[in-house]
PDB file of C-alpha atoms in Angstrom:
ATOM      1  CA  UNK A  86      78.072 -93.062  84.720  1.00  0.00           C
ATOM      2  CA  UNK A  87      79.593 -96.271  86.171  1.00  0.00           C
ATOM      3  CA  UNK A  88      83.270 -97.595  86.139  1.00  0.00           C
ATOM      4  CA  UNK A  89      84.504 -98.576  82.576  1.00  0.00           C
ATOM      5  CA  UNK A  90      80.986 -96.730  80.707  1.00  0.00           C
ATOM      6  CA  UNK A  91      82.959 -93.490  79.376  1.00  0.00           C
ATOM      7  CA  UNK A  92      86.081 -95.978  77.585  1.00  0.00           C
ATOM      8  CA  UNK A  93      83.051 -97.595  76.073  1.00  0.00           C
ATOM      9  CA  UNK A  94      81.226 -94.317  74.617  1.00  0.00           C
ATOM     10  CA  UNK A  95      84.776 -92.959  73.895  1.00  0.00           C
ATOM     11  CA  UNK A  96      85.289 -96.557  71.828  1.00  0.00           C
ATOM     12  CA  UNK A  97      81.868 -96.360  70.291  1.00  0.00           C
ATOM     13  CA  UNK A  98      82.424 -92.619  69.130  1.00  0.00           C
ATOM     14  CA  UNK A  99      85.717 -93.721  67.707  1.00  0.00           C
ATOM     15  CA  UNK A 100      84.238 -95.971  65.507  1.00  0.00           C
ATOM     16  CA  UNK A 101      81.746 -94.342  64.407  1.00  0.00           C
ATOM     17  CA  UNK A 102      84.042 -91.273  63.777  1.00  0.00           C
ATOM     18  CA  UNK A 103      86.432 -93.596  61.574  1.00  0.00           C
ATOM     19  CA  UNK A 104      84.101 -95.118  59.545  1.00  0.00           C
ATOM     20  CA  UNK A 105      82.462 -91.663  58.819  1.00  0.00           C
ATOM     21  CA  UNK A 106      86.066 -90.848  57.603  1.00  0.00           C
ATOM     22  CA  UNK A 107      86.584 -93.978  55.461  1.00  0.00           C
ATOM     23  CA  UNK A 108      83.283 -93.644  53.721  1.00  0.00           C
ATOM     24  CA  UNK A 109      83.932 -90.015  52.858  1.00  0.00           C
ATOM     25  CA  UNK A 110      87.029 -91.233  51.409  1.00  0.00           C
ATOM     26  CA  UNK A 111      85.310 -93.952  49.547  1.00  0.00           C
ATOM     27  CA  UNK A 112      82.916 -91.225  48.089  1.00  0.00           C
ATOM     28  CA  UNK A 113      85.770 -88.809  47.433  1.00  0.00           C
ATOM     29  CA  UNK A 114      87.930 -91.718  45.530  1.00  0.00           C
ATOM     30  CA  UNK A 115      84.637 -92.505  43.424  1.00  0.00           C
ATOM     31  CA  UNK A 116      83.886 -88.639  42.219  1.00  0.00           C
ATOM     32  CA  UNK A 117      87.178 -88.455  41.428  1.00  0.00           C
ATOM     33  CA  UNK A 118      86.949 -90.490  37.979  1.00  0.00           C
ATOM     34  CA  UNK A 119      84.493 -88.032  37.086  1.00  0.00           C
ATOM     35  CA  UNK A 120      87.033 -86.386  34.814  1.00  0.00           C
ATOM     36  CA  UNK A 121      85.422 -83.398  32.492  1.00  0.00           C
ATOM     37  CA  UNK A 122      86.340 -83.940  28.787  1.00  0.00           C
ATOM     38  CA  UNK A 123      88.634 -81.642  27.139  1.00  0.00           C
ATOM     39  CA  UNK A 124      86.376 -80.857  23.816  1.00  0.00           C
ATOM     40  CA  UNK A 125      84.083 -78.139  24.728  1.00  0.00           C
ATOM     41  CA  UNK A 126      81.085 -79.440  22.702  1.00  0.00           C
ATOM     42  CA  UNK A 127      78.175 -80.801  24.477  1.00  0.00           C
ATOM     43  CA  UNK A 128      78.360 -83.985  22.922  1.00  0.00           C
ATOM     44  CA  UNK A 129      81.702 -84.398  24.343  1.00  0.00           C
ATOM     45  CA  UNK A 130      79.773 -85.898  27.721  1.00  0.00           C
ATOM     46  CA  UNK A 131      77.782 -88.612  26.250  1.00  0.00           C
ATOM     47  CA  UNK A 132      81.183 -90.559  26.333  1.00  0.00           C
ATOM     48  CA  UNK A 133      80.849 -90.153  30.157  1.00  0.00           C
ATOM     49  CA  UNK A 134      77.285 -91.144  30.758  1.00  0.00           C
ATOM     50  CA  UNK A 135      78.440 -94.803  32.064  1.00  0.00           C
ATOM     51  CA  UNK A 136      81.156 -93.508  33.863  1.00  0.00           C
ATOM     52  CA  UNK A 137      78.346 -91.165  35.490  1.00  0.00           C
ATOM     53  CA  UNK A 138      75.308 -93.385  36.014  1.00  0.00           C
ATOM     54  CA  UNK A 139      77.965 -96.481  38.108  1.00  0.00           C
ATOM     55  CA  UNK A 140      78.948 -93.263  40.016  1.00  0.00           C
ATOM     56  CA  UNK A 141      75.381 -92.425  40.819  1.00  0.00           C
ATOM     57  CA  UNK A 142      74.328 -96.125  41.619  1.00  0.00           C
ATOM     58  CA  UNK A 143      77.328 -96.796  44.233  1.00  0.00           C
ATOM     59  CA  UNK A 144      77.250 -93.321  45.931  1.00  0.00           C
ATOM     60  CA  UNK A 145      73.451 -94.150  46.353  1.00  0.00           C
ATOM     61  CA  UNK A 146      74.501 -97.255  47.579  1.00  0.00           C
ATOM     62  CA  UNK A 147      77.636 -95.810  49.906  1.00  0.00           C
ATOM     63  CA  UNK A 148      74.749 -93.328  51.226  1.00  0.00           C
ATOM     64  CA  UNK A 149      72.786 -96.034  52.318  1.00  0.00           C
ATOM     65  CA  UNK A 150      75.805 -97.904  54.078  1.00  0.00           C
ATOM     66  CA  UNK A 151      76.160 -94.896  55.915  1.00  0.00           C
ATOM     67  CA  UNK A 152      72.644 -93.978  56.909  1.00  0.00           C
ATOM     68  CA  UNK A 153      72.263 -97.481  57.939  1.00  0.00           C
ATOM     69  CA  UNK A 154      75.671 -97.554  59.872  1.00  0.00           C
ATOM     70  CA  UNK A 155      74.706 -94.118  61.476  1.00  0.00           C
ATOM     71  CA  UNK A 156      70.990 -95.421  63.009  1.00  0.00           C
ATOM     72  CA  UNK A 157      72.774 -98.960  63.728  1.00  0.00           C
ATOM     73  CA  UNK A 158      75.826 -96.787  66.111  1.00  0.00           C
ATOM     74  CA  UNK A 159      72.620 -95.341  68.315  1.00  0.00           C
ATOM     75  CA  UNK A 160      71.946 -98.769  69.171  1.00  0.00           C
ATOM     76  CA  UNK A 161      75.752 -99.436  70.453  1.00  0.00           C
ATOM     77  CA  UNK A 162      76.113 -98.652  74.038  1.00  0.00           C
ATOM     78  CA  UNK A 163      79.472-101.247  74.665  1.00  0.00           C
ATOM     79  CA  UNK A 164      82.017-101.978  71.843  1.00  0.00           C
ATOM     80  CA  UNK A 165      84.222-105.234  71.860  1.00  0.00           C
ATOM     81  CA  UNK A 166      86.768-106.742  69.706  1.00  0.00           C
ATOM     82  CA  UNK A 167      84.239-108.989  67.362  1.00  0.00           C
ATOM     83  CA  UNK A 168      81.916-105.443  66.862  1.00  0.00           C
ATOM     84  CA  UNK A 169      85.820-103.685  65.995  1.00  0.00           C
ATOM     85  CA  UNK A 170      86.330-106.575  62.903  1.00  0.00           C
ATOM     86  CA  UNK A 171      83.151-106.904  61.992  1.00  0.00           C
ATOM     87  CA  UNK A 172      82.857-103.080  61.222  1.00  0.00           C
ATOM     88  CA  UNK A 173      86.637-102.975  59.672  1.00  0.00           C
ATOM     89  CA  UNK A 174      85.319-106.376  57.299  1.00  0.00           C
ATOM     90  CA  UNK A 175      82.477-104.309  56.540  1.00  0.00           C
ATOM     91  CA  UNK A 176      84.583-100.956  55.390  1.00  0.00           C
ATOM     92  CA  UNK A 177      86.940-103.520  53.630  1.00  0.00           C
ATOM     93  CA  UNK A 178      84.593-104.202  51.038  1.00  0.00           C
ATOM     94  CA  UNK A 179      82.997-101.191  50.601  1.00  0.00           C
ATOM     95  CA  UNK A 180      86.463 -99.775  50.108  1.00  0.00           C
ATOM     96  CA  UNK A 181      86.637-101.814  46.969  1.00  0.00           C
ATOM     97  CA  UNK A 182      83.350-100.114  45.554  1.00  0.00           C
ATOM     98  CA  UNK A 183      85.331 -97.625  43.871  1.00  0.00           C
ATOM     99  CA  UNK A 184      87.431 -99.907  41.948  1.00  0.00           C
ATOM    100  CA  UNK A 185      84.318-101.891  40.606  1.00  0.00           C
ATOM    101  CA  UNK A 186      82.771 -98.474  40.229  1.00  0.00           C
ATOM    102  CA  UNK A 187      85.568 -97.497  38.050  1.00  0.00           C
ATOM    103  CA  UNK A 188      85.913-100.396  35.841  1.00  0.00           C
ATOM    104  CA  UNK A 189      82.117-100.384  35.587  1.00  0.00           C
ATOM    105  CA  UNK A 190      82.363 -96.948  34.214  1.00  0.00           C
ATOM    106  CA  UNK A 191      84.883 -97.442  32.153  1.00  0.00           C
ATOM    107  CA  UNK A 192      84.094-100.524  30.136  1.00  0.00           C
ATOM    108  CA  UNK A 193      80.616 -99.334  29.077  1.00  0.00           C
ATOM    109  CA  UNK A 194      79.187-102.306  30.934  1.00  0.00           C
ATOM    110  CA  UNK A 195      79.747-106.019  30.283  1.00  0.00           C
ATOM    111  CA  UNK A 196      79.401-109.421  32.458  1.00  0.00           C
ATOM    112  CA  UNK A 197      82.739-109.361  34.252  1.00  0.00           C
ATOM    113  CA  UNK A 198      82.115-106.093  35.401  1.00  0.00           C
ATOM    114  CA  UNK A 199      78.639-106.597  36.296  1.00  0.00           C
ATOM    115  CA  UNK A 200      79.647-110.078  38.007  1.00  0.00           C
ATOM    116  CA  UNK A 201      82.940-108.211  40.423  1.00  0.00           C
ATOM    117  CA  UNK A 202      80.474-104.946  40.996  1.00  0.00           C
ATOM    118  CA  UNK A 203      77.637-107.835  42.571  1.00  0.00           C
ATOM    119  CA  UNK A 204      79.934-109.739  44.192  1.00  0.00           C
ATOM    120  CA  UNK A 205      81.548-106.641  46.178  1.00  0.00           C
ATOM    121  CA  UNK A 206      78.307-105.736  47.394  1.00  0.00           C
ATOM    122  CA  UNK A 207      76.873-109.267  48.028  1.00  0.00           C
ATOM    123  CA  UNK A 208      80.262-109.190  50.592  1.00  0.00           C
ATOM    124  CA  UNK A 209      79.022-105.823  51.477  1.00  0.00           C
ATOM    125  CA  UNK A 210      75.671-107.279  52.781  1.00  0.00           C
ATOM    126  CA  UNK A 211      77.227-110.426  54.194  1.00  0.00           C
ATOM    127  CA  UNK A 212      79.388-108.102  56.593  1.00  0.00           C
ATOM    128  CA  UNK A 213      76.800-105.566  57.306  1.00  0.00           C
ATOM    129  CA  UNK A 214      74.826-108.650  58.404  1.00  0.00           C
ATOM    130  CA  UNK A 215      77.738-110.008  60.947  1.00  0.00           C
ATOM    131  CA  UNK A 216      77.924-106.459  62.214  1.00  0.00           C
ATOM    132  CA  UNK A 217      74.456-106.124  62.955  1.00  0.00           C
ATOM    133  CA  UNK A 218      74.799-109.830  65.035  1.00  0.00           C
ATOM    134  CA  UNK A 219      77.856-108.970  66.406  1.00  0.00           C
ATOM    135  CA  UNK A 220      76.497-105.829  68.452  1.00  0.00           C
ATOM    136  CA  UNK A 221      72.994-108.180  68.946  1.00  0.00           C
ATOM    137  CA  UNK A 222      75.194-111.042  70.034  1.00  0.00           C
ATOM    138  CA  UNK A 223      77.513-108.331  72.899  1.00  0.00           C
ATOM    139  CA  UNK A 224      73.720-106.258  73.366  1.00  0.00           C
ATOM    140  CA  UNK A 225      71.487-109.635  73.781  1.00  0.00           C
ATOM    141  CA  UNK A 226      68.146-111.367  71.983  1.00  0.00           C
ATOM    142  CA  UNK A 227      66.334-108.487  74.189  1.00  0.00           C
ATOM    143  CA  UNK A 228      67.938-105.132  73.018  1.00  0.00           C
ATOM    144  CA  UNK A 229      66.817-102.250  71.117  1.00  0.00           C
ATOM    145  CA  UNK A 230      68.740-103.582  67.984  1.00  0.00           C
ATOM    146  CA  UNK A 231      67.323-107.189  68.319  1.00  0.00           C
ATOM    147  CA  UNK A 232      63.582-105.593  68.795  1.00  0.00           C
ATOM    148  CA  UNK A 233      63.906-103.329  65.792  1.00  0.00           C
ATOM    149  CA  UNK A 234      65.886-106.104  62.976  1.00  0.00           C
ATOM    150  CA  UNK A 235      62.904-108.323  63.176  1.00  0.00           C
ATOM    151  CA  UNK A 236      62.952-111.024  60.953  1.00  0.00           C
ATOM    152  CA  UNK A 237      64.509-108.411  58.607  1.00  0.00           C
ATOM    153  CA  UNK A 238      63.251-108.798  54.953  1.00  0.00           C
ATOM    154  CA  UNK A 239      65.191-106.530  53.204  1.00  0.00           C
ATOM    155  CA  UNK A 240      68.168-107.816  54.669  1.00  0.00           C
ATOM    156  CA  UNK A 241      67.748-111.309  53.570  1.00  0.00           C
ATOM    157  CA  UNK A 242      66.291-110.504  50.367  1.00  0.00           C
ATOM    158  CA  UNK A 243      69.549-108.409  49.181  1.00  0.00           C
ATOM    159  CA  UNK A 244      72.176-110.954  49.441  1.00  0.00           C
ATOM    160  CA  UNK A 245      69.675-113.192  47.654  1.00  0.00           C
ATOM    161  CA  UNK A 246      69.089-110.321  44.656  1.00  0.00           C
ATOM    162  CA  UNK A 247      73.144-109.799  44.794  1.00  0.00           C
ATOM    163  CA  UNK A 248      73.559-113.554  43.875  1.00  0.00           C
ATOM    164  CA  UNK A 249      70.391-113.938  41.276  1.00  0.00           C
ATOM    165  CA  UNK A 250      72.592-111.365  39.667  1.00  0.00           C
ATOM    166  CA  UNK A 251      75.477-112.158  39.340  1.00  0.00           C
ATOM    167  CA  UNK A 252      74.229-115.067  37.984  1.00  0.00           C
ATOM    168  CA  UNK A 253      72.146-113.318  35.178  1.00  0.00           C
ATOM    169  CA  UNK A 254      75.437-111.041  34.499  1.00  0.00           C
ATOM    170  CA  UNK A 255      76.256-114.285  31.998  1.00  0.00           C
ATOM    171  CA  UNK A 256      72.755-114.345  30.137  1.00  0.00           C
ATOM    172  CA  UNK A 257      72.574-110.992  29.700  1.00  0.00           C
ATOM    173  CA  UNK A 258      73.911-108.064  31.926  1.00  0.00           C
ATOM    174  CA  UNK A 259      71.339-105.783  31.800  1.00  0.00           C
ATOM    175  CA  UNK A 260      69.230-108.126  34.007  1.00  0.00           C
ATOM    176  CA  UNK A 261      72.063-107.481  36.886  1.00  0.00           C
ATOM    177  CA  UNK A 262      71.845-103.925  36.700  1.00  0.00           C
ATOM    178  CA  UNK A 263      68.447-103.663  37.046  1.00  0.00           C
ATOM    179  CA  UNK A 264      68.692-105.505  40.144  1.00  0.00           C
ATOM    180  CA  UNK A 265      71.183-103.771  41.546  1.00  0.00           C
ATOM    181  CA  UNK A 266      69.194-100.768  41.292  1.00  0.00           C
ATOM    182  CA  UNK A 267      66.176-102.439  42.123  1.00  0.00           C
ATOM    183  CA  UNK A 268      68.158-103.205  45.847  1.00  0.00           C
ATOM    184  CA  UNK A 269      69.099 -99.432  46.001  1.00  0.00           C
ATOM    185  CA  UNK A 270      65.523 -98.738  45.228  1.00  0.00           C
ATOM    186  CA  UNK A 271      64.465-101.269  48.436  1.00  0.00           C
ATOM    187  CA  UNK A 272      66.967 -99.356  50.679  1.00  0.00           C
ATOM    188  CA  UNK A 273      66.866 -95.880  49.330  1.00  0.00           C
ATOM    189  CA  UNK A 274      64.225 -94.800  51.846  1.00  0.00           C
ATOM    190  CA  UNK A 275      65.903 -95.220  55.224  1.00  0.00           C
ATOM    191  CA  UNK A 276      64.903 -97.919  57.259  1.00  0.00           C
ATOM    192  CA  UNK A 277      63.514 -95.785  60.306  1.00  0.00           C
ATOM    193  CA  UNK A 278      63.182 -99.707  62.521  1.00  0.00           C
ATOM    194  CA  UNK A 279      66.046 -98.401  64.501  1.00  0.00           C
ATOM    195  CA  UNK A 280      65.362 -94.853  64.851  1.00  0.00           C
ATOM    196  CA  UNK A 281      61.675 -95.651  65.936  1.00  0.00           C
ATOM    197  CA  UNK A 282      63.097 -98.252  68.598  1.00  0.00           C
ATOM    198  CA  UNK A 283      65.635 -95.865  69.952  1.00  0.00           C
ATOM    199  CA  UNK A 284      63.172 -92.930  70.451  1.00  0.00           C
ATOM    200  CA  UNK A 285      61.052 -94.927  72.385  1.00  0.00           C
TER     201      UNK A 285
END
């Protein structure tokens, strides 16, 4: 190990050890709203199915952040001060995903709600996307992370479905949530890019 290498893994496990925490906290913050109903009739639930199925859609999609986060720390072997923001811009917004979670629950629906839930993961994607060229940009055009993005499909097709949506959220909302599960559909099976890279 060379001069300066074990601050570097010591900064790389640090972030990666903080944004484990944060996400858990996200996830914890979401369940939360998940309040049982007092009645003790079955029925009394079908009040909560809204409040259940925006819980189930963002902790799919908070999963994903952090499988995707976990594969794209492997490829980290130096940490500087643009990779430090760009991962704090990217736990900014999806800090906020329990907030749009909630009122998504809440409200039964609706465009606002479907317009503030798309644009907090369209910001989602943008910063993932400055992450993931911040450690390219520190790592170079010829690392493992740059060999294993590609052109990157999914990536560029998400922000693109995040806007068609919240768009459609003022013709009729139902058309946004369908594409917002349609994106957790494209990224629900881990992207193994990375992971393949890495082992080799």
């Amino acid at each position: 190990m060379g001069p300066g290498e074990e601050d570097f893994e010591m900064s790389r496990g640090r972030l990666e050890a903080f944004s484990d925490g944060v996400i858990a906290i996200i996830i914890t913050i979401m369940v939360l709203e998940l309040r049982p109903p007092e009645a003790r009739a079955l029925s009394a639930l079908r009040p909560l199915l809204p409040v259940f199925l925006s819980y189930v859609l963002s902790f799919v999609y908070v999963g994903i952040y952090w499988n995707n986060h976990h594969h794209l720390m492997h490829t980290v072997r130096t940490v500087n001060g643009w990779i430090l923001w760009a991962n704090l811009h990217l736990l900014f917004w999806l800090s906020l995903v329990p907030f749009t979670t909630a009122w998504l629950g809440r409200s039964g629906g609706g465009e606002w709600p479907a317009v503030i839930y798309g644009a907090v993961l369209l910001m989602a994607a943008c910063a993932y996307f400055l992450l993931v060229h911040a450690i390219v940009a520190l790592h170079g055009q010829s690392s493992e992370l740059a060999k294993a993005i590609g052109s990157d499909l999914k990536g560029k097709l998400s922000p693109a479905f995040y806007a068609a949506a919240i768009g459609l959220a003022f013709v009729d909302e139902r058309l946004s949530y369908a594409l917002y599960v349609l994106v957790a559909a494209m990224w629900f099976i881990p992207d193994r890019r990375i992971e393949s890279h890495v082992r080799q």
